[in-house]
Short mmCIF file of N, CA, C and O in Angstrom, two decimals:
data_model
loop_
_atom_site.label_atom_id
_atom_site.label_comp_id
_atom_site.label_asym_id
_atom_site.label_seq_id
_atom_site.Cartn_x
_atom_site.Cartn_y
_atom_site.Cartn_z
N UNK A 1 0.59 -1.22 -0.12
CA UNK A 1 0.02 -0.06 -0.12
C UNK A 1 0.58 1.57 -0.10
O UNK A 1 1.77 1.49 0.86
N UNK A 2 0.67 2.28 -0.72
CA UNK A 2 1.69 3.24 -0.83
C UNK A 2 0.41 4.67 -0.91
O UNK A 2 -0.57 4.76 -1.39
N UNK A 3 0.70 4.99 0.00
CA UNK A 3 0.10 6.62 0.19
C UNK A 3 0.92 7.79 0.40
O UNK A 3 2.25 7.97 0.57
N UNK A 4 0.52 8.98 0.22
CA UNK A 4 1.22 10.19 0.51
C UNK A 4 0.54 11.33 1.63
O UNK A 4 -0.53 11.24 1.56
N UNK A 5 1.24 11.61 2.81
CA UNK A 5 0.99 12.54 3.48
C UNK A 5 1.59 13.90 3.53
O UNK A 5 2.88 13.83 3.47
N UNK A 6 1.21 15.23 3.74
CA UNK A 6 1.76 16.25 3.58
C UNK A 6 0.95 16.97 4.78
O UNK A 6 -0.29 17.09 4.60
N UNK A 7 1.74 17.16 5.74
CA UNK A 7 1.29 17.84 6.87
C UNK A 7 2.05 19.08 7.29
O UNK A 7 2.51 19.24 8.33
N UNK A 8 1.39 20.30 6.58
CA UNK A 8 1.73 21.34 6.75
C UNK A 8 0.96 21.82 8.05
O UNK A 8 0.13 21.59 8.56
N UNK A 9 1.68 23.27 8.89
CA UNK A 9 0.72 23.59 9.85
C UNK A 9 1.64 24.41 10.96
O UNK A 9 2.86 24.35 10.66
N UNK A 10 1.04 25.43 11.54
CA UNK A 10 1.45 26.48 12.72
C UNK A 10 2.16 25.53 13.83
O UNK A 10 1.57 24.80 14.27
N UNK A 11 2.95 26.23 14.34
CA UNK A 11 3.54 25.98 15.68
C UNK A 11 3.89 26.85 16.63
O UNK A 11 4.36 27.85 15.67
N UNK A 12 3.34 26.93 17.88
CA UNK A 12 3.30 28.17 18.92
C UNK A 12 4.17 27.39 20.14
O UNK A 12 3.68 26.73 20.41
N UNK A 13 5.23 28.23 20.43
CA UNK A 13 5.74 27.70 21.78
C UNK A 13 6.33 29.11 22.64
O UNK A 13 6.57 29.96 21.93
N UNK A 14 6.08 28.87 23.64
CA UNK A 14 6.32 29.90 24.73
C UNK A 14 7.33 29.10 25.98
O UNK A 14 6.87 28.12 26.66
N UNK A 15 8.47 29.88 26.19
CA UNK A 15 9.55 29.26 26.97
C UNK A 15 9.63 30.45 28.01
O UNK A 15 10.17 31.61 27.62
N UNK A 16 9.42 30.01 29.29
CA UNK A 16 9.43 30.88 30.12
C UNK A 16 10.50 30.29 31.51
O UNK A 16 10.52 30.96 32.40
N UNK A 17 11.19 29.55 31.21
CA UNK A 17 11.95 28.81 32.07
C UNK A 17 13.23 29.70 32.07
O UNK A 17 13.83 30.72 31.37
N UNK A 18 14.31 29.58 33.48
CA UNK A 18 15.12 30.79 33.46
C UNK A 18 16.39 29.86 32.99
O UNK A 18 17.45 30.77 33.09
N UNK A 19 16.48 28.78 32.30
CA UNK A 19 17.81 28.21 31.62
C UNK A 19 17.44 27.04 30.91
O UNK A 19 16.40 26.34 31.36
N UNK A 20 17.85 27.25 29.47
CA UNK A 20 17.62 25.97 28.51
C UNK A 20 17.92 24.62 28.87
O UNK A 20 17.52 23.68 28.30
N UNK A 21 19.13 24.85 29.62
CA UNK A 21 19.87 23.85 29.36
C UNK A 21 19.75 22.84 31.16
O UNK A 21 19.48 21.65 31.13
N UNK A 22 19.62 23.71 32.17
CA UNK A 22 19.51 23.15 33.53
C UNK A 22 18.45 24.07 34.14
O UNK A 22 18.46 24.82 34.93
N UNK A 23 17.22 24.12 33.50
CA UNK A 23 16.20 24.72 34.20
C UNK A 23 15.61 24.39 35.49
O UNK A 23 15.88 23.25 36.18
N UNK A 24 15.46 25.52 36.60
CA UNK A 24 15.07 25.11 37.97
C UNK A 24 13.42 25.59 38.13
O UNK A 24 13.28 25.42 39.18
N UNK A 25 13.26 26.67 37.30
CA UNK A 25 11.87 26.99 37.52
C UNK A 25 11.49 27.73 36.14
O UNK A 25 12.20 28.03 35.27
N UNK A 26 10.13 27.58 36.13
CA UNK A 26 9.45 28.31 34.88
C UNK A 26 8.57 27.31 33.91
O UNK A 26 8.29 25.70 34.65
N UNK A 27 8.27 27.60 33.02
CA UNK A 27 7.36 26.47 32.00
C UNK A 27 7.85 26.62 30.89
O UNK A 27 8.21 27.76 30.24
N UNK A 28 7.46 25.65 29.80
CA UNK A 28 7.44 25.43 28.53
C UNK A 28 6.06 25.02 28.18
O UNK A 28 5.81 23.80 28.34
N UNK A 29 5.54 25.64 26.73
CA UNK A 29 4.41 25.02 26.50
C UNK A 29 4.78 25.09 24.90
O UNK A 29 4.88 26.31 24.49
N UNK A 30 4.55 24.02 24.18
CA UNK A 30 4.65 23.92 22.52
C UNK A 30 3.11 23.43 22.39
O UNK A 30 2.77 22.53 22.57
N UNK A 31 2.34 24.19 21.27
CA UNK A 31 1.26 23.48 20.52
C UNK A 31 1.51 23.42 19.14
O UNK A 31 2.44 24.57 18.68
N UNK A 32 1.08 22.47 18.51
CA UNK A 32 1.42 22.41 17.12
C UNK A 32 0.12 21.95 16.60
O UNK A 32 -0.78 21.04 16.78
N UNK A 33 -0.14 22.22 15.44
CA UNK A 33 -1.48 21.84 14.46
C UNK A 33 -0.97 21.40 13.12
O UNK A 33 -0.61 22.52 12.34
N UNK A 34 -1.24 20.05 12.97
CA UNK A 34 -0.95 20.11 11.66
C UNK A 34 -2.22 19.06 10.89
O UNK A 34 -3.07 18.54 11.43
N UNK A 35 -2.24 19.68 9.52
CA UNK A 35 -3.39 19.25 8.68
C UNK A 35 -2.91 18.58 7.40
O UNK A 35 -2.22 19.15 6.74
N UNK A 36 -4.03 17.64 6.93
CA UNK A 36 -3.67 17.12 5.63
C UNK A 36 -4.94 16.97 4.77
O UNK A 36 -5.92 16.50 5.40
N UNK A 37 -4.88 17.72 3.85
CA UNK A 37 -6.07 17.71 3.20
C UNK A 37 -5.54 17.59 1.60
O UNK A 37 -4.43 17.57 1.25
N UNK A 38 -6.67 17.30 0.75
CA UNK A 38 -6.27 17.29 -0.86
C UNK A 38 -5.23 18.28 -1.28
O UNK A 38 -4.41 18.09 -2.23
N UNK A 39 -5.59 19.64 -1.07
CA UNK A 39 -4.95 20.78 -1.83
C UNK A 39 -3.30 20.77 -1.19
O UNK A 39 -2.49 21.53 -2.09
N UNK A 40 -2.67 19.92 -0.17
CA UNK A 40 -1.43 19.92 0.21
C UNK A 40 -0.95 18.70 -0.24
O UNK A 40 0.14 18.41 0.05
N UNK A 41 -1.73 17.94 -1.15
CA UNK A 41 -0.69 16.45 -1.79
C UNK A 41 -1.39 15.34 -1.01
O UNK A 41 -0.69 14.53 -1.55
N UNK A 42 -1.99 15.65 -0.07
CA UNK A 42 -2.33 14.22 0.78
C UNK A 42 -3.21 13.44 0.38
O UNK A 42 -4.22 13.99 -0.34
N UNK A 43 -3.35 12.02 0.33
CA UNK A 43 -4.32 11.28 0.28
C UNK A 43 -5.41 11.01 1.19
O UNK A 43 -6.33 10.65 0.91
N UNK A 44 -5.16 11.85 2.23
CA UNK A 44 -6.06 11.40 3.46
C UNK A 44 -6.13 12.91 3.93
O UNK A 44 -5.66 13.72 3.76
N UNK A 45 -7.42 13.01 4.56
CA UNK A 45 -7.92 14.42 4.91
C UNK A 45 -8.23 14.22 6.68
O UNK A 45 -9.27 13.39 6.91
N UNK A 46 -7.49 15.12 7.56
CA UNK A 46 -7.61 14.58 8.68
C UNK A 46 -6.60 15.78 9.46
O UNK A 46 -5.97 16.53 8.70
N UNK A 47 -6.95 16.29 10.54
CA UNK A 47 -6.07 17.07 11.46
C UNK A 47 -5.50 16.35 12.81
O UNK A 47 -5.75 15.45 13.03
N UNK A 48 -3.97 17.06 13.16
CA UNK A 48 -3.34 16.63 14.26
C UNK A 48 -3.31 17.63 15.34
O UNK A 48 -2.38 18.34 14.65
N UNK A 49 -3.46 17.76 16.50
CA UNK A 49 -3.62 18.68 17.66
C UNK A 49 -2.25 18.09 18.42
O UNK A 49 -2.75 17.18 19.14
N UNK A 50 -1.26 18.72 18.88
CA UNK A 50 -0.39 18.31 19.86
C UNK A 50 -0.13 19.25 20.69
O UNK A 50 0.24 20.37 20.14
N UNK A 51 -0.10 19.00 21.98
CA UNK A 51 0.16 20.07 23.20
C UNK A 51 1.06 19.68 23.98
O UNK A 51 0.68 18.35 24.52
N UNK A 52 2.11 19.91 24.08
CA UNK A 52 3.32 19.51 25.05
C UNK A 52 3.43 20.50 26.16
O UNK A 52 3.65 22.08 25.51
N UNK A 53 3.34 20.10 27.43
CA UNK A 53 4.11 21.51 28.45
C UNK A 53 4.91 20.60 29.57
O UNK A 53 4.79 19.56 30.12
N UNK A 54 6.04 21.29 29.79
CA UNK A 54 6.91 21.22 31.20
C UNK A 54 6.79 22.11 31.94
O UNK A 54 6.68 23.34 31.94
N UNK A 55 6.10 21.87 33.22
CA UNK A 55 5.90 23.01 34.29
C UNK A 55 7.17 22.48 35.47
O UNK A 55 7.12 21.27 35.87
N UNK A 56 7.71 23.63 35.79
CA UNK A 56 8.73 23.41 37.13
C UNK A 56 8.27 24.17 38.09
O UNK A 56 7.94 25.29 38.09
N UNK A 57 8.37 23.99 39.36
CA UNK A 57 8.36 24.40 40.64
C UNK A 57 8.92 25.62 40.86
O UNK A 57 9.96 26.06 40.17
#
């Protein structure tokens, strides 16, 4: 079975941590939405929402 997926979409990230390598406090939130539709070259039509968060005390 051969299929084509094409998933463009926006990514929004907010980083409030005090250090990117060894953070002690703050938070990181990453949100991405990817969509697959016919006009992007995909054989299927669906969307994918991803939310990722790290919260430090």
